[in-house]
Short mmCIF file of C-alpha atoms in Angstrom, two decimals:
data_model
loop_
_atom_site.label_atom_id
_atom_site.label_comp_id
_atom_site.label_asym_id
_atom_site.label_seq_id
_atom_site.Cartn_x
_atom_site.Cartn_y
_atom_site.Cartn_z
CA UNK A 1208 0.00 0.00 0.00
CA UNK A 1209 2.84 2.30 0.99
CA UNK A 1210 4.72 1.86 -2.62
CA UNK A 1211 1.38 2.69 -4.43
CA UNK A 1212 0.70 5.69 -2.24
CA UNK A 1213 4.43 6.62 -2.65
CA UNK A 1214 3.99 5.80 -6.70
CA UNK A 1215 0.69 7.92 -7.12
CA UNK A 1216 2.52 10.87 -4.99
CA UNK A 1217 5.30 10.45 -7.30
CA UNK A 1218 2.84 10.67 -10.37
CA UNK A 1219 1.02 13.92 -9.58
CA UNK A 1220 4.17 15.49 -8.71
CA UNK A 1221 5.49 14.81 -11.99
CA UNK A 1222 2.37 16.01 -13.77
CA UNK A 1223 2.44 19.38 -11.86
CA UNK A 1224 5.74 20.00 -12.24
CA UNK A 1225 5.01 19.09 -16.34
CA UNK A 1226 2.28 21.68 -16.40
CA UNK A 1227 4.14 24.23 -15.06
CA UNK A 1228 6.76 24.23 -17.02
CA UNK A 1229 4.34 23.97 -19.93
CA UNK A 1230 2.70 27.36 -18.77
CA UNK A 1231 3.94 30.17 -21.13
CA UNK A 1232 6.03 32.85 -19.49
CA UNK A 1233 5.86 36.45 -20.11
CA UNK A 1234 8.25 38.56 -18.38
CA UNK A 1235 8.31 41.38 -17.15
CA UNK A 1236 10.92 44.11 -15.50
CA UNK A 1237 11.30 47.73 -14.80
CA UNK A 1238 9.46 51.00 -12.75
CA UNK A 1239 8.42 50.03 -8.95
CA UNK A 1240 5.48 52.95 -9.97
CA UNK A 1241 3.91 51.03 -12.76
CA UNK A 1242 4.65 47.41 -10.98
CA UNK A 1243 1.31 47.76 -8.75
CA UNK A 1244 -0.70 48.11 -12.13
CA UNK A 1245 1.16 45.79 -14.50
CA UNK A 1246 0.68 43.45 -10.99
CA UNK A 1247 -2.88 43.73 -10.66
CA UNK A 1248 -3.12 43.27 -14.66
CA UNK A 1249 -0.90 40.14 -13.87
CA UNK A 1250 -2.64 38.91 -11.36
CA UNK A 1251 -6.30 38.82 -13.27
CA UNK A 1252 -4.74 37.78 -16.37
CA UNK A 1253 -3.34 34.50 -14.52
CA UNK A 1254 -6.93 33.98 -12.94
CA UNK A 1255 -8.56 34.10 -16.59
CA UNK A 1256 -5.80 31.95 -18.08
CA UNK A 1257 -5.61 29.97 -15.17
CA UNK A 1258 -2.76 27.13 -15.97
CA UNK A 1259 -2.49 28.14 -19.46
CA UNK A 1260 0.29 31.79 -18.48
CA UNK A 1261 2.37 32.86 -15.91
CA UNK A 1262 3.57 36.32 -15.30
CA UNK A 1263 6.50 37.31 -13.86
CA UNK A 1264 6.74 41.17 -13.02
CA UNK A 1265 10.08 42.41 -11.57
CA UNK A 1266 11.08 45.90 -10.06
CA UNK A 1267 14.95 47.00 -11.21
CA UNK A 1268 13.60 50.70 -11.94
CA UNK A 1269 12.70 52.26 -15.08
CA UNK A 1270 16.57 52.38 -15.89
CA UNK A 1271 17.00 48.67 -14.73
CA UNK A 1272 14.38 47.39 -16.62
CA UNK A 1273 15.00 49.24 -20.41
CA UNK A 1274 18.61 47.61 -19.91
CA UNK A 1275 17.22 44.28 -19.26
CA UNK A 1276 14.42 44.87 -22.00
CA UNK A 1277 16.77 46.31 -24.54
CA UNK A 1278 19.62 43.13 -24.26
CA UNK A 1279 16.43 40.86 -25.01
CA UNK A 1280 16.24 39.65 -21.13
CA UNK A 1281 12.68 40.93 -20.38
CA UNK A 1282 9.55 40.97 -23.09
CA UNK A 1283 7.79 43.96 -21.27
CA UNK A 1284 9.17 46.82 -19.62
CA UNK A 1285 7.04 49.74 -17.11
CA UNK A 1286 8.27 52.49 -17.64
CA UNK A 1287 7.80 56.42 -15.58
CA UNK A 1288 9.42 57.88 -18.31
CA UNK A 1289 10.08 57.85 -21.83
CA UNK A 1290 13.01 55.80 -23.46
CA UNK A 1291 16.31 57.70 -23.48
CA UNK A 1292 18.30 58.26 -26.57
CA UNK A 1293 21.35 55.74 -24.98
CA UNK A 1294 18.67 53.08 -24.72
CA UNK A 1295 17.02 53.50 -27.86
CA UNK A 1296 20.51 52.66 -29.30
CA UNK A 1297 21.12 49.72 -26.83
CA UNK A 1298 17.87 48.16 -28.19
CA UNK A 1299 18.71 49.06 -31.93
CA UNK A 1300 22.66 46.96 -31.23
CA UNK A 1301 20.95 44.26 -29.97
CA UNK A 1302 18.04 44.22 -32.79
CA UNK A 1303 15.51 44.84 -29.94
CA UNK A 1304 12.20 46.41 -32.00
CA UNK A 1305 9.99 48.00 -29.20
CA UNK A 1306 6.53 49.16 -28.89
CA UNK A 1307 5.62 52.09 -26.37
CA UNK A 1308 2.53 52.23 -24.76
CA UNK A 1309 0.85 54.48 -22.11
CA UNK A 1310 -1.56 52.91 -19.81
CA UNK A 1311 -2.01 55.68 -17.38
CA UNK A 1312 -1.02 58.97 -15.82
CA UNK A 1313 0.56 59.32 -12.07
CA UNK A 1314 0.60 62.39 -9.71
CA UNK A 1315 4.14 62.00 -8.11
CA UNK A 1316 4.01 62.98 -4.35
CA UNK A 1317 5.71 65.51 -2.17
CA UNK A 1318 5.62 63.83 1.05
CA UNK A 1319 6.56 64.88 4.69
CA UNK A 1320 6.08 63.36 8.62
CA UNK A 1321 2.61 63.82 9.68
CA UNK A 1322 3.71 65.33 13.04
CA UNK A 1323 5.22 67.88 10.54
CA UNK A 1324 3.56 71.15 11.26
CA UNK A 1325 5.28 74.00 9.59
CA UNK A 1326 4.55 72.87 6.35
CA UNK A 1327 1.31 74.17 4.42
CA UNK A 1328 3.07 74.25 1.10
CA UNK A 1329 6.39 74.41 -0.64
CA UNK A 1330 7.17 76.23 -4.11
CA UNK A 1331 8.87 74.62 -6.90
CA UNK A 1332 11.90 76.89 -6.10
CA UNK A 1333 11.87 75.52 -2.47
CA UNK A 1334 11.99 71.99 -3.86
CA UNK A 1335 14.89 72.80 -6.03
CA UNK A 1336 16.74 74.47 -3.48
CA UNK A 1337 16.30 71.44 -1.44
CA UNK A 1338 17.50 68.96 -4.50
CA UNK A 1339 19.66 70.18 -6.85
CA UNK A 1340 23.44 69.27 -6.80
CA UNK A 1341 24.91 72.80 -5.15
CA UNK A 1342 22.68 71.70 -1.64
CA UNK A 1343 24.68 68.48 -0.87
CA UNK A 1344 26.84 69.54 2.15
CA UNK A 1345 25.32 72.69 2.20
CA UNK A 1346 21.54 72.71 2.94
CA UNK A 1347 20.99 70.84 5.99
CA UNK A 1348 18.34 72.37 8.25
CA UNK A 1349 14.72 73.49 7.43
CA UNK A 1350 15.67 76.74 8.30
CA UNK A 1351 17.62 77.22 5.48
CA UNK A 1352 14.33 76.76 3.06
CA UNK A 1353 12.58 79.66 4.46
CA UNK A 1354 13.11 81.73 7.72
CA UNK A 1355 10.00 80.67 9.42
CA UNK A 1356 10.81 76.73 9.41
CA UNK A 1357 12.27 75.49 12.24
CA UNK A 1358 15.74 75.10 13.24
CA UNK A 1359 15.31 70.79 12.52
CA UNK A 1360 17.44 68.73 10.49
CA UNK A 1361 16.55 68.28 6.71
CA UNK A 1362 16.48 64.50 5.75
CA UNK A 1363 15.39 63.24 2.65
CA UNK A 1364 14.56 60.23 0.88
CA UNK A 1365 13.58 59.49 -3.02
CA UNK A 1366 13.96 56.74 -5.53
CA UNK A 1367 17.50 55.35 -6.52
CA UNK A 1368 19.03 56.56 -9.65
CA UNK A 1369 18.12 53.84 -11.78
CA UNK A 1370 14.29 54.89 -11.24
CA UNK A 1371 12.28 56.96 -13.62
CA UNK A 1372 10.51 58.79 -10.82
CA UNK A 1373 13.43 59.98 -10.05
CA UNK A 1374 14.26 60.95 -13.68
CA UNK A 1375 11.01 62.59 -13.75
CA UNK A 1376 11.35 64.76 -10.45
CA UNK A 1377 14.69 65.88 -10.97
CA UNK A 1378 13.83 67.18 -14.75
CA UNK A 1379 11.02 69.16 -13.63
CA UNK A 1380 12.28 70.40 -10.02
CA UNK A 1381 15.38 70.43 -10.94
CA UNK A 1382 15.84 70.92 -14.23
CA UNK A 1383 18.10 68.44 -15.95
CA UNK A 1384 17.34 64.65 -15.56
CA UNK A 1385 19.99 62.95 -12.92
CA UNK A 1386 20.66 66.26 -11.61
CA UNK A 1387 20.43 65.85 -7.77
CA UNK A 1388 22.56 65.63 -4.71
CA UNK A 1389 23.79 62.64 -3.68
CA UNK A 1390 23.60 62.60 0.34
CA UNK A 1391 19.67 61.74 0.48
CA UNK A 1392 18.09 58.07 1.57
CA UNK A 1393 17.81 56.26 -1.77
CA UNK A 1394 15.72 53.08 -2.52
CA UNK A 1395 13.84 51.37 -5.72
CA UNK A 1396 11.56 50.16 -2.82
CA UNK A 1397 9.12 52.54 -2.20
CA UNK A 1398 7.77 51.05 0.63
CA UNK A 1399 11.42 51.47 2.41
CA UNK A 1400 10.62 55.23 1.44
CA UNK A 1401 7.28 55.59 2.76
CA UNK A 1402 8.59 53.87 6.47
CA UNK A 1403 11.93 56.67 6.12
CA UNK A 1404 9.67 59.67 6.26
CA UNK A 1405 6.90 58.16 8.27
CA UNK A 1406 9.65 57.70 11.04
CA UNK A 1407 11.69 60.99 10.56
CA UNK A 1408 10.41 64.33 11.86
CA UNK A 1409 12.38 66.10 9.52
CA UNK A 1410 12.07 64.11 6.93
CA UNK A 1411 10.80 64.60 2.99
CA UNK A 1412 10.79 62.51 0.02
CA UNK A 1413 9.06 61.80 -2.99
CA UNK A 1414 7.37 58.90 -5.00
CA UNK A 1415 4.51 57.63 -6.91
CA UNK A 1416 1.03 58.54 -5.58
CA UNK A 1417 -0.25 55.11 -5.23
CA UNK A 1418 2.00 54.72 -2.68
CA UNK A 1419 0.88 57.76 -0.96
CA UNK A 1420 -2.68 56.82 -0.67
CA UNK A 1421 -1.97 53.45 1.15
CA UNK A 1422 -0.53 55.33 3.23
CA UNK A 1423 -2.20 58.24 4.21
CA UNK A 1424 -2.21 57.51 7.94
CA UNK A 1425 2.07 57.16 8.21
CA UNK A 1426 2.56 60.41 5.82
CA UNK A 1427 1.27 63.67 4.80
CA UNK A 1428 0.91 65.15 1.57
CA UNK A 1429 2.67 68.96 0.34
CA UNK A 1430 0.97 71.11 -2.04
CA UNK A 1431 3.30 72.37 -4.68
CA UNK A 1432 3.10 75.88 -6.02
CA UNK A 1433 4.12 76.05 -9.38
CA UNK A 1434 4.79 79.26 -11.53
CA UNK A 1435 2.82 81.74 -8.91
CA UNK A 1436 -0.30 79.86 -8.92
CA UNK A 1437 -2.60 78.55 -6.04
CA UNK A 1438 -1.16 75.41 -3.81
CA UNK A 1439 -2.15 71.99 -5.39
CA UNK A 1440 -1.81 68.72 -3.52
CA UNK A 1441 -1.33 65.73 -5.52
CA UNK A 1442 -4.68 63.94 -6.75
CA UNK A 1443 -6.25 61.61 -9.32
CA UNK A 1444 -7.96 64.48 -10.66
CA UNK A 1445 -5.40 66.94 -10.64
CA UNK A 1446 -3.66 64.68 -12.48
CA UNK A 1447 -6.31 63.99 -14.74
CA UNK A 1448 -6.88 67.62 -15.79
CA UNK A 1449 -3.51 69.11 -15.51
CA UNK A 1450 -3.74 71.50 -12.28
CA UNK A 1451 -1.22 69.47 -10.39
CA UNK A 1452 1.93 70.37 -11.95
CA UNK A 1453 4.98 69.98 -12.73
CA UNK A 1454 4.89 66.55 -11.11
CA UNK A 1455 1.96 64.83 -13.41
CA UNK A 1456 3.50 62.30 -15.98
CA UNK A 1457 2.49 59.23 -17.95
CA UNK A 1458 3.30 55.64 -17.88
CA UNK A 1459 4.37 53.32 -20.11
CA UNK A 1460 5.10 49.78 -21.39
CA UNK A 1461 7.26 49.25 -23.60
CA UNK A 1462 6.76 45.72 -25.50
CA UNK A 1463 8.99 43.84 -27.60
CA UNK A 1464 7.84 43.85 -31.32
CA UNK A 1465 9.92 40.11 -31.54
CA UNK A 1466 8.27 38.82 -28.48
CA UNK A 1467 5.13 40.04 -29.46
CA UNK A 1468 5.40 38.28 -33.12
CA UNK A 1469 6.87 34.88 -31.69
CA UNK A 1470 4.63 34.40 -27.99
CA UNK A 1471 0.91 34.15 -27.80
CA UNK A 1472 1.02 34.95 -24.32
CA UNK A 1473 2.93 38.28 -24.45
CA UNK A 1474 0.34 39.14 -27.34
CA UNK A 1475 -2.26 38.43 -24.80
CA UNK A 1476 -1.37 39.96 -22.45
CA UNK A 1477 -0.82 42.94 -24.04
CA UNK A 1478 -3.82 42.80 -25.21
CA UNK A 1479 -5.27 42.12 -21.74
CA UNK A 1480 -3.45 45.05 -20.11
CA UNK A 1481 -5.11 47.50 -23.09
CA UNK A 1482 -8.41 46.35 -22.51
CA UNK A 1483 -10.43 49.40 -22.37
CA UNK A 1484 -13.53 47.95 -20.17
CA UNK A 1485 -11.10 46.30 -17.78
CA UNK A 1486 -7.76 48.53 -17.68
CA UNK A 1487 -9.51 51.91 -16.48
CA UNK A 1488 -11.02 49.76 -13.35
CA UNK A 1489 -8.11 47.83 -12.20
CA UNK A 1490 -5.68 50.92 -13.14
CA UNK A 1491 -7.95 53.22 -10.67
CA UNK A 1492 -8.35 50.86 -8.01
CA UNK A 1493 -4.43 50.82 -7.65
CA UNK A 1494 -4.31 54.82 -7.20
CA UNK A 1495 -3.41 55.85 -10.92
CA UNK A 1496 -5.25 58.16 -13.39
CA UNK A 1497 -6.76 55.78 -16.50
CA UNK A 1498 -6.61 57.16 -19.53
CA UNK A 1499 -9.66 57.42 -21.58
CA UNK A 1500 -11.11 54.54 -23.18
CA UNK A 1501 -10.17 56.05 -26.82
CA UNK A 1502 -6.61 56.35 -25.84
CA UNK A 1503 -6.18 51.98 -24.67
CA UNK A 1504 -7.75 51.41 -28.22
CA UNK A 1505 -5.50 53.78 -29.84
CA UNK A 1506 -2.54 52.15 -27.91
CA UNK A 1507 -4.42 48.13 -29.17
CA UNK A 1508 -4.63 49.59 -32.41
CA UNK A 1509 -0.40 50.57 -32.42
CA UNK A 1510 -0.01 47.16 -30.73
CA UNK A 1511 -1.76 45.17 -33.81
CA UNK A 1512 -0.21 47.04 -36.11
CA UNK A 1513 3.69 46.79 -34.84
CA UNK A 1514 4.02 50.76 -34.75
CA UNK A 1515 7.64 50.67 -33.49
CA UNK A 1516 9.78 53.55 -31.85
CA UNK A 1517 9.04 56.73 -29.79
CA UNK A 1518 7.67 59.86 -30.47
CA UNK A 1519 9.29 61.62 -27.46
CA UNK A 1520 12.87 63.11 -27.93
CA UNK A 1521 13.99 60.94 -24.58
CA UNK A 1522 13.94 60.81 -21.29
CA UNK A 1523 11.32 62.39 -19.25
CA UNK A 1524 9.30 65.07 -20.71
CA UNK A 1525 7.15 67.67 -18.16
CA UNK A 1526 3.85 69.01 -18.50
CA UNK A 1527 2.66 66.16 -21.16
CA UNK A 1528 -1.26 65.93 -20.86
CA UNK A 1529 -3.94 63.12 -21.77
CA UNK A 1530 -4.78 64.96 -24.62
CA UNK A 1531 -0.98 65.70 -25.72
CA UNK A 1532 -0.61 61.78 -25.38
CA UNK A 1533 -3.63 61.17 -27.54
CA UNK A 1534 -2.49 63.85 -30.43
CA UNK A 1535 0.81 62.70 -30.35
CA UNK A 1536 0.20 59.23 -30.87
CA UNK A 1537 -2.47 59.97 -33.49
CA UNK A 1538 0.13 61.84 -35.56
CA UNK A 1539 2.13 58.80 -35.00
#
């Protein structure tokens, strides 16, 4: 009895282990601010093709992931910002055709302690004064922002430099892209970011605002004044209609045309992830912005017919709106 219980254990191992590995894999790498969407995409995708696909989403950062995508590693890469020029040409030596897609649009958050009480609102100028390069060693205290803050220690914490967030933020506080002192709290994990400034007094950093609305209890959310205008704190809707800038951008994916042609389940996934009666729902329940329902069958329509390249110049571009998104790609 023993060896036939041991034999039929043996047996249904075996045919596990056989249809897993006969599940078709689509990979995917890149942004930890698009992971939560292309996860929840992944996760309902899986439940519909139950046995059939397996998804595997990994977070390296926007930078991480176009190197991985562009030497053929990854079929699918999430992307905060635009393709660069440098990895554009990466993909083109290794014969890397690529597809770029936007699924939705993010209001990146200005966050601070929530026992912080001097803060009502910082400028864009503030910001940069905080950030850019010439601060590292230099500005150190609140004080040193404006008169009226108190004499505290300045700590702050933001995405690692292989992260498009961080692309994005230091092009439009900053300036230039990768402009930024170095002496802050860095981390692809946002999460470690969130528990930095939820247990610093003095401290400030900055990420995507789905990670800001799970967590609205350990932070607390800056309105940014941009070019003289009213305070805006960082919402869906501001997002959606443009009043909370500089710091709305899209998101991508960027697909592989080759993995695309060869794999059914990268074509149906992609497919999946563009669905314009499921995308909007799952991309909002995450804490993004969804795009309109003409602009996912605009992006299916590039999809089925290969459109390859970008139509951005590279690397993160500020103050780029639904409706810029939708007239660029229609002059595509």
């Amino acid at each position: 009895m023993k060896s036939i219980t041991i034999a039929v254990s043996a047996t249904v191992m075996l045919a596990t282990a056989q249809a897993a590995s006969a599940q078709e894999i689509v990979r995917v790498d890149g942004s930890s601010t698009v992971f939560p969407i292309t996860e929840a995409i992944a996760e309902e995708f899986q439940i519909d093709f139950r046995g059939k696909y397996r998804v595997t989403v990994g977070v390296s950062g926007s930078g991480g992931g176009f190197k991985k995508f562009c030497r053929g590693e990854v079929d699918v890469t999430n992307a905060s910002r635009p393709i660069r020029a440098s990895e554009v040409e990466l993909c083109k030596q290794n014969g890397i055709e690529f597809m770029e897609l936007p699924v939705a649009i993010d209001a990146l958050a200005v966050v601070v302690n929530p026992k912080n009480t001097w803060i009502n609102h910082l400028t864009v100028e503030e910001l940069k004064m905080m950030w850019e390069p010439e601060a590292q060693g230099v500005i150190s205290n609140w004080n040193q922002i404006r008169p009226d803050f108190p004499n505290r220690s300045l700590e702050l914490f933001g995405p690692g430099a292989d992260s498009g967030t961080y692309d994005y933020f230091t092009q439009a506080i900053v300036g230039k892209e990768h402009a930024s002192r170095g002496d802050f709290t860095a981390s692809e994990d946002d999460n470690v970011l969130v528990m930095g400034v939820a247990n610093t007094l003095g401290g400030l950093g900055f990420f995507g605002f789905a990670y800001l609305s799970e967590n609205t209890d350990k932070l607390k959310a800056v309105p940014i004044v941009y070019e003289g205008r009213e305070p805006v704190l960082p919402t869906l809707e501001g997002a959606k209609n443009g009043t909370y800038q500089p710091l709305s951008r899209p998101l991508f994916i960027y697909v592989g045309k080759d993995a695309a042609d060869k794999s059914k389940a990268v074509r149906q996934f992609v497919e999946y992830y563009l669905d314009p009666d499921l995308a909007p729902e799952l991309i909002a329940e995450v804490g993004y912005v969804p795009l309109p329902a003409e602009a996912y069958e605009t992006a299916m329509k590039l999809f089925h017919d290969r459109v390859v390249g970008t139509v951005f110049e590279g690397g993160s571009q500020v103050g780029v709106s639904i409706e810029d998104l939708l007239r660029t790609k229609r002059s595509r």
